Amino acid sequence: MVEETDVAGRASSAGRASSAGRASSTGRASSTEHEAMARAVSLARTPDVRTHPNPQVGAVLLDATGAEIGSGFHRGVDHSHAEIEALAQAGHLARGATAVVTLEPCNHTGRTGPCSEALINAGVVRAVYGQPDPNPLARGGADALAAAGIDVEGGVLAEEARSLNPVWSFAMERQRPLVTWKFAATLDGRVAAADKTSRWISSAESRAEVHRIRAEVDAVVIGTGTVLADDPHLTVRDERGVLLSRQPLRVVVGERRLPTAARVLDSAAPTLVAETRDVSVVLDTLFARDVHHVLLEGGPTLAAAFLRADLTDRVIGYVGPRLLGSGPALVGALDVDTISDAVELTIDDVCLVGGDIRWTARLHGSAPLFINPDPATTDTERAD
Ligand code: AOF
Ligand code: ZN
């Protein structure tokens, strides 16, 4: 691989000595604590905060009467964790408090120190969290708090808490990026005409939307075949053609040599040339670089390689109302000879975009991802 370029609930804390050493999720959280969790969730959702590669996290501290004495949210890698912000606000009032956090407090020293230790040192007596931490490097905070005699309860508004970070959670649970395969095809499933022309398979609106989707992912992956056939830029630009300041990593997969003048190798955005056909190696390399969401925009060969390896999670397909009758099919060989072996998809959403049918699906059997199919509205436009 070569790189180019309530307090009611608080009564239970009296019994904490008996449960010391183990975190629980027994549904004892009070209505005040539930309300505090809902507030922590909305704090974590503060708009225009990009925490990548970290999760969005919110925290609220309650005193013994259930009054809020501090709150915080995570603002990104160069900033404190949510719990530390809330503790700083509460100061000495944190002693005897209940911490309500959307994510299990961390137990590791990464870019910052362990929040479990900070909560223990601050004298917090109860900790309520939403989502158990799926990050193997950071998890264990609940048990560390319980071992210190703190009354711990997890799983409060767990789904809402997880929904703050569906992509991050997926990537941490699987230890690989989420793969969204995007395609544009005709009604008869062709991605180009017999003469290789492919530019107007989908509408201008669909192509603009793809730019908005690109702006939200961490990497865009194509194969050498697409570089040789289409010479795409794979950058994200606004409606005036100006490059956005944050560009996803461009990734080219395959062993064929690329022309040095290929647009994807220009300086407009970073590019990784992955000289392998093993797509799981590509995903491992990308995950090690904090890539949590990959947009697969490759042609039929690369799409088939990801599908055969069972490494495609989500599909966004634009089907244009036109027929070609000939030309390359959407996907290459899948080792499927009989209908019972077909790769099955579950459709989550169907709508019209600029006259095309856009459908969003996931691979059959995988859990719903709860990712909004509509990309955030930005000024971006113009497909390459
Ligand atoms: C956050 N913000 O508010 C909480 C996190 O590298 P670090 O030290 O920033 O640690 C990142 C991990 O810490 C993250 O993946 C998650 O597992 C845990 N908790 N992270 O970025 C927070 N509470
Ligand atoms: Zn932390």
PDB file of C-alpha atoms and ligand atoms in Angstrom, residues 51 53-59 72-84 101-115 133-139 168 172 292, ligand 1:
ATOM      1  CA  THR A  51     -16.149  15.982  16.776  1.00  0.00           C
ATOM      2  CA  PRO A  53     -13.037  11.060  14.999  1.00  0.00           C
ATOM      3  CA  ASN A  54     -14.579  11.389  18.456  1.00  0.00           C
ATOM      4  CA  PRO A  55     -18.280  10.924  19.267  1.00  0.00           C
ATOM      5  CA  GLN A  56     -20.755  13.678  20.137  1.00  0.00           C
ATOM      6  CA  VAL A  57     -21.329  13.444  23.895  1.00  0.00           C
ATOM      7  CA  GLY A  58     -23.396  15.493  26.377  1.00  0.00           C
ATOM      8  CA  ALA A  59     -23.266  15.564  30.190  1.00  0.00           C
ATOM      9  CA  GLY A  72     -21.209  20.287  28.965  1.00  0.00           C
ATOM     10  CA  PHE A  73     -20.735  18.708  25.609  1.00  0.00           C
ATOM     11  CA  HIS A  74     -17.793  17.507  23.622  1.00  0.00           C
ATOM     12  CA  ARG A  75     -16.607  20.032  21.030  1.00  0.00           C
ATOM     13  CA  GLY A  76     -13.979  17.956  19.260  1.00  0.00           C
ATOM     14  CA  VAL A  77     -10.577  16.348  19.550  1.00  0.00           C
ATOM     15  CA  ASP A  78      -8.770  19.423  20.838  1.00  0.00           C
ATOM     16  CA  HIS A  79     -11.310  19.885  23.611  1.00  0.00           C
ATOM     17  CA  SER A  80     -12.298  18.274  26.916  1.00  0.00           C
ATOM     18  CA  HIS A  81     -14.721  15.425  27.183  1.00  0.00           C
ATOM     19  CA  ALA A  82     -18.298  16.376  28.074  1.00  0.00           C
ATOM     20  CA  GLU A  83     -17.978  15.178  31.691  1.00  0.00           C
ATOM     21  CA  ILE A  84     -14.931  17.387  32.279  1.00  0.00           C
ATOM     22  CA  VAL A 101     -23.834  11.323  30.505  1.00  0.00           C
ATOM     23  CA  THR A 102     -24.980  10.157  27.076  1.00  0.00           C
ATOM     24  CA  LEU A 103     -21.971   7.797  26.757  1.00  0.00           C
ATOM     25  CA  GLU A 104     -20.385   5.576  29.409  1.00  0.00           C
ATOM     26  CA  PRO A 105     -17.570   7.670  30.917  1.00  0.00           C
ATOM     27  CA  CYS A 106     -14.207   6.754  29.439  1.00  0.00           C
ATOM     28  CA  ASN A 107     -11.590   4.840  31.377  1.00  0.00           C
ATOM     29  CA  HIS A 108      -8.483   5.535  29.367  1.00  0.00           C
ATOM     30  CA  THR A 109      -5.844   8.118  28.769  1.00  0.00           C
ATOM     31  CA  GLY A 110      -6.092   9.057  25.129  1.00  0.00           C
ATOM     32  CA  ARG A 111      -5.881  12.641  24.007  1.00  0.00           C
ATOM     33  CA  THR A 112      -7.312  13.416  27.475  1.00  0.00           C
ATOM     34  CA  GLY A 113      -7.313  11.611  30.846  1.00  0.00           C
ATOM     35  CA  PRO A 114      -9.959   9.158  32.072  1.00  0.00           C
ATOM     36  CA  CYS A 115     -13.328  10.743  32.920  1.00  0.00           C
ATOM     37  CA  ASP A 133     -18.878   2.744  25.225  1.00  0.00           C
ATOM     38  CA  PRO A 134     -18.253   0.527  22.164  1.00  0.00           C
ATOM     39  CA  ASN A 135     -14.664   1.792  21.871  1.00  0.00           C
ATOM     40  CA  PRO A 136     -12.438  -1.047  23.167  1.00  0.00           C
ATOM     41  CA  LEU A 137      -9.680   1.453  23.990  1.00  0.00           C
ATOM     42  CA  ALA A 138     -11.864   3.630  26.196  1.00  0.00           C
ATOM     43  CA  ARG A 139     -14.534   1.357  27.684  1.00  0.00           C
ATOM     44  CA  TRP A 168     -19.051   6.191  15.046  1.00  0.00           C
ATOM     45  CA  MET A 172     -16.334   1.106  16.920  1.00  0.00           C
ATOM     46  CA  HIS A 292     -15.323   5.772  10.017  1.00  0.00           C
TER      47      HIS A 292
HETATM   48  C1  AOF B   1     -15.071  12.046  23.534  1.00  0.00           C
HETATM   49  N1  AOF B   1     -15.806  12.978  24.185  1.00  0.00           N
HETATM   50  O1  AOF B   1     -17.102  13.638  25.840  1.00  0.00           O
HETATM   51  C2  AOF B   1     -16.381  11.389  25.774  1.00  0.00           C
HETATM   52  C3  AOF B   1     -15.615  10.401  25.072  1.00  0.00           C
HETATM   53  O2  AOF B   1      -8.863  10.271  22.550  1.00  0.00           O
HETATM   54  P1  AOF B   1      -9.740  10.776  23.630  1.00  0.00           P
HETATM   55  O3  AOF B   1      -9.021  10.893  24.951  1.00  0.00           O
HETATM   56  O4  AOF B   1     -10.434  12.079  23.296  1.00  0.00           O
HETATM   57  O5  AOF B   1     -10.873   9.678  23.872  1.00  0.00           O
HETATM   58  C4  AOF B   1     -11.851   9.417  22.924  1.00  0.00           C
HETATM   59  C5  AOF B   1     -12.768   8.316  23.405  1.00  0.00           C
HETATM   60  O6  AOF B   1     -13.251   8.572  24.729  1.00  0.00           O
HETATM   61  C6  AOF B   1     -14.000   8.163  22.548  1.00  0.00           C
HETATM   62  O7  AOF B   1     -13.772   7.322  21.456  1.00  0.00           O
HETATM   63  C7  AOF B   1     -15.017   7.546  23.519  1.00  0.00           C
HETATM   64  O8  AOF B   1     -14.843   6.137  23.527  1.00  0.00           O
HETATM   65  C8  AOF B   1     -14.586   8.076  24.884  1.00  0.00           C
HETATM   66  N2  AOF B   1     -15.515   9.122  25.483  1.00  0.00           N
HETATM   67  N3  AOF B   1     -14.976  10.794  23.966  1.00  0.00           N
HETATM   68  O9  AOF B   1     -14.476  12.333  22.535  1.00  0.00           O
HETATM   69  C9  AOF B   1     -16.462  12.722  25.287  1.00  0.00           C
HETATM   70  N4  AOF B   1     -17.037  11.119  26.931  1.00  0.00           N
END
